[in-house]
CSV table of C-alpha atoms in Angstrom, one decimal:
chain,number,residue,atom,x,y,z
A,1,UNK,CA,-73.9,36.7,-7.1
A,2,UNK,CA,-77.7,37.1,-7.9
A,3,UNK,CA,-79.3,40.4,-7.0
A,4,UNK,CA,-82.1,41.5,-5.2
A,5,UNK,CA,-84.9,39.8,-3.2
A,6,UNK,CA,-88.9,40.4,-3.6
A,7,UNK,CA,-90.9,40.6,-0.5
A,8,UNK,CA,-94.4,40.1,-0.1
A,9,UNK,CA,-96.4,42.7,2.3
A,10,UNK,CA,-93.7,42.4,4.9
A,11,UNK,CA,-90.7,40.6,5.1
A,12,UNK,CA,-90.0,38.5,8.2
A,13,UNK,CA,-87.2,37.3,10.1
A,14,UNK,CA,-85.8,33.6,9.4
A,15,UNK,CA,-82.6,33.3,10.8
A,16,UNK,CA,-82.1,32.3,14.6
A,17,UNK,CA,-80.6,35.5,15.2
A,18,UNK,CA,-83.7,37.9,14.6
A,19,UNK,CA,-85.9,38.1,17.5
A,20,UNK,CA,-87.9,41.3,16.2
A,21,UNK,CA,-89.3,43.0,13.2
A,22,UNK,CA,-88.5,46.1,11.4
A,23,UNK,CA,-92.1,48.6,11.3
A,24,UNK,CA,-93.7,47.6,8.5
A,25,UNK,CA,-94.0,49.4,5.3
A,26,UNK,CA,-97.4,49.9,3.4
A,27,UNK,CA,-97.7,46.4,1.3
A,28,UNK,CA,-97.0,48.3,-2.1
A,29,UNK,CA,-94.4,50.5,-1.3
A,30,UNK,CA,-92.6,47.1,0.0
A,31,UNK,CA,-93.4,45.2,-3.4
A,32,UNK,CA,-92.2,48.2,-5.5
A,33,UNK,CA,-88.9,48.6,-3.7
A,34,UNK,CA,-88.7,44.8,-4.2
A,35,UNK,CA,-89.3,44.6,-8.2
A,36,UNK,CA,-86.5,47.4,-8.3
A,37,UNK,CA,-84.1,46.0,-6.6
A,38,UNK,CA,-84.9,42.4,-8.1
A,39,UNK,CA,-84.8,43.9,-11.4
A,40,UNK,CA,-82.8,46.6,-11.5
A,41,UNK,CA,-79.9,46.2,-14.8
A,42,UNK,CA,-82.1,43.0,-15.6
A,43,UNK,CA,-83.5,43.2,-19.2
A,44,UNK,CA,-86.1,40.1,-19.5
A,45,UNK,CA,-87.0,38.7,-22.8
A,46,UNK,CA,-90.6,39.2,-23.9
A,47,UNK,CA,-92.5,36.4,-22.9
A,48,UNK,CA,-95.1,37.6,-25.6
A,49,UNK,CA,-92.3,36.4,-28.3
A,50,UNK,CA,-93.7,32.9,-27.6
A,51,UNK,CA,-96.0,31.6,-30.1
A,52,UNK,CA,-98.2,28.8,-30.6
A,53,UNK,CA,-95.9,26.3,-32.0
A,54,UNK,CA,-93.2,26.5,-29.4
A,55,UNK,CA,-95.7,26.2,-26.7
A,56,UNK,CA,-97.2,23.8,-24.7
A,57,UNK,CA,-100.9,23.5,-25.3
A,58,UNK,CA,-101.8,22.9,-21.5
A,59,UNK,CA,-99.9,23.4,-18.6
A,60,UNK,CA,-101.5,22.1,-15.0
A,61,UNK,CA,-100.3,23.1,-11.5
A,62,UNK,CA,-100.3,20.8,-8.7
A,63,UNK,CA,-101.6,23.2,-5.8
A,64,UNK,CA,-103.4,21.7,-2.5
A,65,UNK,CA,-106.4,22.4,-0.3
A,66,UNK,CA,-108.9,25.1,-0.4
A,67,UNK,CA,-108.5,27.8,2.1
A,68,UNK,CA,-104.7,27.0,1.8
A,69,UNK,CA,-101.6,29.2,0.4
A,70,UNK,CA,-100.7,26.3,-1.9
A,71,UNK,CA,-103.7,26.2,-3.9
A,72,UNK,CA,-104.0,30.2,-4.2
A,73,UNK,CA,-100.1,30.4,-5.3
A,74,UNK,CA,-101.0,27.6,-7.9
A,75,UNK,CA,-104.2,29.2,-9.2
A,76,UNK,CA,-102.1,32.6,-9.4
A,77,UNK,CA,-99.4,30.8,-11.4
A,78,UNK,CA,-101.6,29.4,-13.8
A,79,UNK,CA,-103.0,32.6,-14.9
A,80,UNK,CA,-100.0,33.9,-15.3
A,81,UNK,CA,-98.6,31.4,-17.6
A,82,UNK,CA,-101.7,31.5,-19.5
A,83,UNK,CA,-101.7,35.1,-19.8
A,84,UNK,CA,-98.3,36.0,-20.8
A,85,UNK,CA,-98.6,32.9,-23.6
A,86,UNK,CA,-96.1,30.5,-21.7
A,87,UNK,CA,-98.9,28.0,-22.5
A,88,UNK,CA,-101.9,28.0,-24.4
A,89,UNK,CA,-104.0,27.2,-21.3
A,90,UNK,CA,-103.4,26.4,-17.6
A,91,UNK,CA,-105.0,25.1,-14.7
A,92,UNK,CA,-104.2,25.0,-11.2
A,93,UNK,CA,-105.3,21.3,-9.7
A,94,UNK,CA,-106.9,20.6,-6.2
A,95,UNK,CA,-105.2,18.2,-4.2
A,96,UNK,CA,-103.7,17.0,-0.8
A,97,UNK,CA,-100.7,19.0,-0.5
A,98,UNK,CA,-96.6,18.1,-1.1
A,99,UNK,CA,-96.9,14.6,-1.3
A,100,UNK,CA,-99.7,14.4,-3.9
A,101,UNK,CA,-98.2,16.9,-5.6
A,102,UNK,CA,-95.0,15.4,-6.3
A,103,UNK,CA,-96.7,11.7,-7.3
A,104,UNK,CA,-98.5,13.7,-9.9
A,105,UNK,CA,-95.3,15.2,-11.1
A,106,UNK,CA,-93.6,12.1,-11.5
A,107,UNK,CA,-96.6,10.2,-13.3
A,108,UNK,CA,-97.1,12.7,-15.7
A,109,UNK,CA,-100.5,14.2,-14.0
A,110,UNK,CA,-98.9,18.0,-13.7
A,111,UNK,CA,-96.4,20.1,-15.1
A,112,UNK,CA,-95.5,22.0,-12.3
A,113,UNK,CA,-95.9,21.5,-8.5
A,114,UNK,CA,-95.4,23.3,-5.4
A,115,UNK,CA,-94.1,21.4,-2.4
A,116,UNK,CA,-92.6,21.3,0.5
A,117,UNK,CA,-88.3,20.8,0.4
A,118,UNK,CA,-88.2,18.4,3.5
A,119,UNK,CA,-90.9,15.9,1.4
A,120,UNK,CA,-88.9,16.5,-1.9
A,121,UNK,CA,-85.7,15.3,-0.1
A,122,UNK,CA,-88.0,12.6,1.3
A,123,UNK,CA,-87.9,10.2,-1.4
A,124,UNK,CA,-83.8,10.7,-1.6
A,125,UNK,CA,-83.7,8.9,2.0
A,126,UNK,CA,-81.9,5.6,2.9
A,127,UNK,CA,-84.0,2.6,2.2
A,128,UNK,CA,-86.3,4.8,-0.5
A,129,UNK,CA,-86.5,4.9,-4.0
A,130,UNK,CA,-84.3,8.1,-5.5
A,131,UNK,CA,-86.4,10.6,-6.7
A,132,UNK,CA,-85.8,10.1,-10.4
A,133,UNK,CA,-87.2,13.2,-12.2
A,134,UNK,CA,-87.6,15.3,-10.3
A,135,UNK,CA,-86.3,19.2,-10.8
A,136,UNK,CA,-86.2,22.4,-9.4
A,137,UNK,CA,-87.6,25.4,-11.1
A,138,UNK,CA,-86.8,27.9,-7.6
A,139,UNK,CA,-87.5,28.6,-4.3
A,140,UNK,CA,-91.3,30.7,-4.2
A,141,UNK,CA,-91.9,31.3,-0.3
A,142,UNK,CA,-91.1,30.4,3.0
A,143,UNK,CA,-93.7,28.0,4.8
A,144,UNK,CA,-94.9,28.4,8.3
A,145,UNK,CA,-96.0,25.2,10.5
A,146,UNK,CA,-98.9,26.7,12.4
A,147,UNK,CA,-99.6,24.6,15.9
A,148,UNK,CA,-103.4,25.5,16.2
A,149,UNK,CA,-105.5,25.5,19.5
A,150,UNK,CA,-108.6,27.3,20.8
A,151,UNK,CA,-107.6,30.6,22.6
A,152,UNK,CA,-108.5,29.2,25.8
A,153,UNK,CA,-106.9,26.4,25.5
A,154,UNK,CA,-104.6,25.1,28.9
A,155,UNK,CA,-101.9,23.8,26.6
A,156,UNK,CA,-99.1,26.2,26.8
A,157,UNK,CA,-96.1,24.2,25.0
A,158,UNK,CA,-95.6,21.5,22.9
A,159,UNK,CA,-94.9,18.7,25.5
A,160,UNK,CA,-99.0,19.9,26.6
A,161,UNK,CA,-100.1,17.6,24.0
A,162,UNK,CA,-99.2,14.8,25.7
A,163,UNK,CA,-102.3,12.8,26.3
A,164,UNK,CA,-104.3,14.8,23.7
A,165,UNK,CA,-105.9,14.3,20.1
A,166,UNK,CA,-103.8,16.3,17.1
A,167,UNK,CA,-104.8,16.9,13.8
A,168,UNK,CA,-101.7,15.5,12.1
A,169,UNK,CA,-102.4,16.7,8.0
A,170,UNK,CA,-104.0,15.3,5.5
A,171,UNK,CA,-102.4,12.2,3.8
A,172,UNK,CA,-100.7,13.2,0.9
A,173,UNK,CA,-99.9,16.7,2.3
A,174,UNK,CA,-96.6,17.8,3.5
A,175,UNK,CA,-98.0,18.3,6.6
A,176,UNK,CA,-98.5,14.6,7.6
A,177,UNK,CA,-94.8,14.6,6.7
A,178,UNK,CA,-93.9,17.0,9.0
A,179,UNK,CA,-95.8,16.6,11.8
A,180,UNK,CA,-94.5,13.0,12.8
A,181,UNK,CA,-91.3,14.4,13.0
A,182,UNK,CA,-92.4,17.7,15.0
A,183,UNK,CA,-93.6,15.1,17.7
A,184,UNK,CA,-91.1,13.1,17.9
A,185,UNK,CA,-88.7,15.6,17.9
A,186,UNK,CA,-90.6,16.6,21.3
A,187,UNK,CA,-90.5,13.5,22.7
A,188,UNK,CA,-94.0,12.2,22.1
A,189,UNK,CA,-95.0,9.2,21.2
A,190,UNK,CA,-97.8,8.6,18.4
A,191,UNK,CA,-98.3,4.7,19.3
A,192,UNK,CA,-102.1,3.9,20.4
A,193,UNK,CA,-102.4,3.2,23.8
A,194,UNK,CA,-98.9,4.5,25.1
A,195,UNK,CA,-98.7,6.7,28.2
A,196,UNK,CA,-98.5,10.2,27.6
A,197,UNK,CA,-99.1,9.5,24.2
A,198,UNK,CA,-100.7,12.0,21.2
A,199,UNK,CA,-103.6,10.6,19.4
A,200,UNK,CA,-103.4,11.9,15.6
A,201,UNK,CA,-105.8,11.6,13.4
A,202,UNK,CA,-105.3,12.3,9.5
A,203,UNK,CA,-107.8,15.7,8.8
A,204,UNK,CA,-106.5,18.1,6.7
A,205,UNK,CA,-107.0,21.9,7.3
A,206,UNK,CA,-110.9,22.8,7.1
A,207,UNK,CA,-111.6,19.5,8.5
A,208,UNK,CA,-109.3,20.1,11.2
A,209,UNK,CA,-110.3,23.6,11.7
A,210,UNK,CA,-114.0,22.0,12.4
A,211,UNK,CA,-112.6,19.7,14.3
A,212,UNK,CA,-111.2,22.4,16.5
A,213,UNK,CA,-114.2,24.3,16.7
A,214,UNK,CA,-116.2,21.6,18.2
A,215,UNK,CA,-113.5,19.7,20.2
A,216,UNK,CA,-112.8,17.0,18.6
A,217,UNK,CA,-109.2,17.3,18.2
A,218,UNK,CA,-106.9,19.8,21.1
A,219,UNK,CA,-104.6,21.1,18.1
A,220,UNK,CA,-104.1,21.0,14.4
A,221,UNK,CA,-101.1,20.9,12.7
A,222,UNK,CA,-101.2,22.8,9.4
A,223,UNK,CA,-97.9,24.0,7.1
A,224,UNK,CA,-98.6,27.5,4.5
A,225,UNK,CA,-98.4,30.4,4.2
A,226,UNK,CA,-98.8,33.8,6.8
A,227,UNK,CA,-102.3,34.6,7.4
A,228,UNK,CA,-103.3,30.9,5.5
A,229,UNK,CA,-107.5,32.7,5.0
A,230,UNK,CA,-109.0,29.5,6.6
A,231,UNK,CA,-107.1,29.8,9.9
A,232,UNK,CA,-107.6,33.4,9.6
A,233,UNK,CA,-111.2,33.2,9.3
A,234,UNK,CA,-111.5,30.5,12.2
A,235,UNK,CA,-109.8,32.8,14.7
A,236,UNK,CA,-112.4,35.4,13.5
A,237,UNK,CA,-115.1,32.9,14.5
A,238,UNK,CA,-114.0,31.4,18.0
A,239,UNK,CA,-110.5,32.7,18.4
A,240,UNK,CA,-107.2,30.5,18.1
A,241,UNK,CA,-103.9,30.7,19.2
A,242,UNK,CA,-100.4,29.0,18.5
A,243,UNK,CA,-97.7,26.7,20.1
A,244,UNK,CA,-94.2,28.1,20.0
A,245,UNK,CA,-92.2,25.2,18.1
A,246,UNK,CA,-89.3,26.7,17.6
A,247,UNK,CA,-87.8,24.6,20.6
A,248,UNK,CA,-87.8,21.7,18.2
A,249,UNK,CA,-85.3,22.8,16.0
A,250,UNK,CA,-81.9,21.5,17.3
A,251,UNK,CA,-83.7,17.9,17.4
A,252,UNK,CA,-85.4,18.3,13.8
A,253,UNK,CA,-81.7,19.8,12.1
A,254,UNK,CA,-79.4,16.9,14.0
A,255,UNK,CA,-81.9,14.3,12.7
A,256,UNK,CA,-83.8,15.4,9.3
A,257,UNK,CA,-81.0,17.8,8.1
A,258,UNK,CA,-81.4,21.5,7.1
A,259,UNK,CA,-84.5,22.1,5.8
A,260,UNK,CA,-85.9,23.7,8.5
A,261,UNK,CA,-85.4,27.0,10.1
A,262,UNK,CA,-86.4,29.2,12.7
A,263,UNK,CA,-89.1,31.8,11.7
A,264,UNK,CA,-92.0,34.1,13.3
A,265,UNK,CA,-95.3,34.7,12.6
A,266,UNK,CA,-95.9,38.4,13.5
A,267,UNK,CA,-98.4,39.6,15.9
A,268,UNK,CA,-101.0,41.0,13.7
A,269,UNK,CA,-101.0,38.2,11.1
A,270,UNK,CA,-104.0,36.8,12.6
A,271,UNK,CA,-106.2,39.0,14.7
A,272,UNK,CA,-105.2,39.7,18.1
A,273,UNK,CA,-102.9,36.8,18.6
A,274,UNK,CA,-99.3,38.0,20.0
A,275,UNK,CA,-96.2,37.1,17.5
A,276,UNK,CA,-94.7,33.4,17.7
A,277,UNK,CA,-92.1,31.9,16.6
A,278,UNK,CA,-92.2,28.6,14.8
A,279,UNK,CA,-90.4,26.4,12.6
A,280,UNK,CA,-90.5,27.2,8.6
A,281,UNK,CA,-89.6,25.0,5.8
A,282,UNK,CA,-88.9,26.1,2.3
A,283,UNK,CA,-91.5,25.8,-0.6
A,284,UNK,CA,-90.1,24.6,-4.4
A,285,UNK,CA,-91.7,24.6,-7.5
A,286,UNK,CA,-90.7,21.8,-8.9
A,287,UNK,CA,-90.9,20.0,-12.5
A,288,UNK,CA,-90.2,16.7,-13.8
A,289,UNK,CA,-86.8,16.4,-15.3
A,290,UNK,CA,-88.1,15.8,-18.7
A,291,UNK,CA,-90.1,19.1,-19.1
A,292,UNK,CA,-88.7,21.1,-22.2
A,293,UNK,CA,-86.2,23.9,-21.6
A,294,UNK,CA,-87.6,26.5,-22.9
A,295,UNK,CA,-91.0,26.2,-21.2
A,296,UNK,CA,-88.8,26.2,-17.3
A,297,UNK,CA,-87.3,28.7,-18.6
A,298,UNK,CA,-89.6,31.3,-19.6
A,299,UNK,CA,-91.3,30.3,-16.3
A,300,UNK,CA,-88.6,31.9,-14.7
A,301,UNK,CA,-88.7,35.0,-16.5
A,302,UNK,CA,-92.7,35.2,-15.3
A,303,UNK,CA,-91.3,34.5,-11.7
A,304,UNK,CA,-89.1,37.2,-12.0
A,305,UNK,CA,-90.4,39.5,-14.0
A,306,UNK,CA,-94.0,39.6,-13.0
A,307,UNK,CA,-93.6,38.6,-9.1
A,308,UNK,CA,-96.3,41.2,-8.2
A,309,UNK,CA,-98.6,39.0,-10.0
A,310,UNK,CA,-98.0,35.4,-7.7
A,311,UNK,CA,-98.6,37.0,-4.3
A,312,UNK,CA,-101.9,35.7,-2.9
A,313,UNK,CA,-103.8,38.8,-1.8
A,314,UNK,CA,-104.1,37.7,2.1
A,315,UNK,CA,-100.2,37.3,2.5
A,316,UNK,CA,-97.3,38.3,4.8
A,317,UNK,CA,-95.1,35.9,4.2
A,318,UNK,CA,-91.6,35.9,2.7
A,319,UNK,CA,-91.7,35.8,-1.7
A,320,UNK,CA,-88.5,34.9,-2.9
A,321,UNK,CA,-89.4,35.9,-6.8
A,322,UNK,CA,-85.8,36.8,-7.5
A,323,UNK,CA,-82.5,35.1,-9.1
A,324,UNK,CA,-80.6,35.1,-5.9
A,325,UNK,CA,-83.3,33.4,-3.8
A,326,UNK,CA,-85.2,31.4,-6.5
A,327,UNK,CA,-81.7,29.0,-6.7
A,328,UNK,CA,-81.6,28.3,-3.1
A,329,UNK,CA,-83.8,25.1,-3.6
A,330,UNK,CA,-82.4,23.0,-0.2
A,331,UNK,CA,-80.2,20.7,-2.6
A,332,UNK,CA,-82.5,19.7,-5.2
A,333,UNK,CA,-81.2,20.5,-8.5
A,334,UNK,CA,-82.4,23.5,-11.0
A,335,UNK,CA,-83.7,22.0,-14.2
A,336,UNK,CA,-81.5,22.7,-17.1
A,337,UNK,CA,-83.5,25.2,-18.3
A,338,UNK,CA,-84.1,27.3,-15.2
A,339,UNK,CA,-80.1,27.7,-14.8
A,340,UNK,CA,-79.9,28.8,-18.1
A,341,UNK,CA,-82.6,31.7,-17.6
A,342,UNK,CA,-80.9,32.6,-14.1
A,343,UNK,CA,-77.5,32.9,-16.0
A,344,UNK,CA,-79.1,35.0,-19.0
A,345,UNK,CA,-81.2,37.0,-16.0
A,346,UNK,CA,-78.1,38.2,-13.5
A,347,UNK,CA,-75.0,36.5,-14.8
């Protein structure tokens, strides 16, 4: 059994069960409890032991849109491995989101990606190519699908969108993943000219948050982190609010498997809109199979021992920088050198 769990500022519910929050904690005091409890009887090698022959040279993360959790996690990580000599530089890359991500994984364009666990399992599905690899180096946060419309909007539940234009993802994002299923979990029908039907088009977050603004699209799908800054900053602007998916669950879990869960974005998060709960879906960094032990591995000792370091400054959303959370990766395997670093870490 691993030990104990790092939170970001607060730590939020996910399990069905939970329908409210404990009073929150000031964010350090909750991040200094965390590393304690994480840590405590751990003693991590010195990542400053590595030197510049047992190195990579460059390291790039795979990240996703500006304004988005993915990219900010990414950028954070890549300092991190460059400053505690994991690699002799790294970069955090720009790009669509999950599904990008993982392509440039498996074509040898990045080192390490973040992405959603419902689009890594995608590729495993009947009829689709296996996702040769591919491997996990942990479980870094829990994602939050955020159903955007304007504050004064008449639609009160998902089936509202019936007849309306969505904002669906970008392509290559694990949002246009999700989304398809969302709807169809709630009966709706993406096929042009069908009655009752959604119209989607393919925007990705600041697109789609423009889109919003001037009323081209009734609602935006977007899947990140708790407050993602550019939703944050659009409520500021012309005030939002969010669709309780949370009904979709039973229909998502029967058909799609586990991946998603039940979890609530807290009133506060974003200015003046009331708590909701929606559905979350893990996020994995991920590595291709064929990356070298010891480079996973002393990425998990960074993960772990310097967690305070990879929370983006604008979050609230559940960190899971420690052993006993970092394995839970929804099924995909740890690469070889990240179970070795979890054993050495807590056993």
């Amino acid at each position: 059994m691993f030990g104990g769990r790092l939170t970001g500022a607060r730590a939020l519910p996910t399990s069905p069960q939970r329908s409210t929050l404990p009073p929150d904690p000031p964010r350090r005091t909750v991040l200094k409890a965390g590393l304690a409890a994480g840590l405590s009887g751990l003693l991590l090698p010195g990542l400053g032991a590595c030197t510049p022959t047992d190195r990579p040279g460059t390291v790039t993360v795979a990240g996703g849109e500006p304004g988005g959790f993915y990219l900010e996690f990414a950028e954070l990580l890549a300092a991190s491995l460059q400053r505690h000599g994991v690699a002799g530089q790294a970069t955090a890359l720009t790009t669509g989101g999950s599904l990008d991500n993982l392509e440039l994984l498996l074509t040898g364009k990045a080192t390490f990606a973040v992405a959603l666990a419902d689009s890594a399992a995608r590729s495993t599905a009947a009829g689709e190519p296996p996702a040769v690899g591919l491997s996990a180096v942990g479980k870094v946060y829990e994602n939050y699908v955020h159903c955007v419309i304007r504050h004064n909007s008449e639609i009160r539940d998902i089936s509202g969108l019936a007849g309306r234009t969505v904002a669906v993802g970008e392509p290559g994002s694990g949002t246009s993943l999700t989304t398809p299923r969302l709807l169809a979990a709630a009966g709706l029908s993406t096929t042009a000219g069908t009655a009752g039907g959604v119209t989607v088009l393919s925007l990705g977050l600041n697109e789609g948050l423009a889109a919003l603004r001037d009323g081209t699209v009734d609602a935006l799908f977007w899947s990140g982190g708790v407050p993602t800054a550019a939703i944050a900053a659009a409520n500021d602007d012309v005030g939002l609010g969010f669709l309780d998916l949370s009904p979709l669950l039973p229909a998502l879990r029967a058909k799609y498997g586990v991946f998603y869960d039940r979890v609530l974005i807290p009133a506060g998060a974003y200015a003046g809109i009331p708590a909701v709960w929606t559905v979350g879906v893990a996020n994995l960094l991920l590595c291709r199979s064929d990356l070298d032990d010891q480079t996973v591995k002393r990425t998990v000792e960074l993960l772990v021992g310097h967690a305070e370091e990879l929370i983006p400054r604008s979050s609230l959303s559940v960190q899971f920088l420690s052993p006993e959370s970092l394995i839970n990766t929804a099924g995909l395997p740890l690469h070889p050198g990240a179970v070795a670093a979890y054993r050495e870490l807590h056993g």
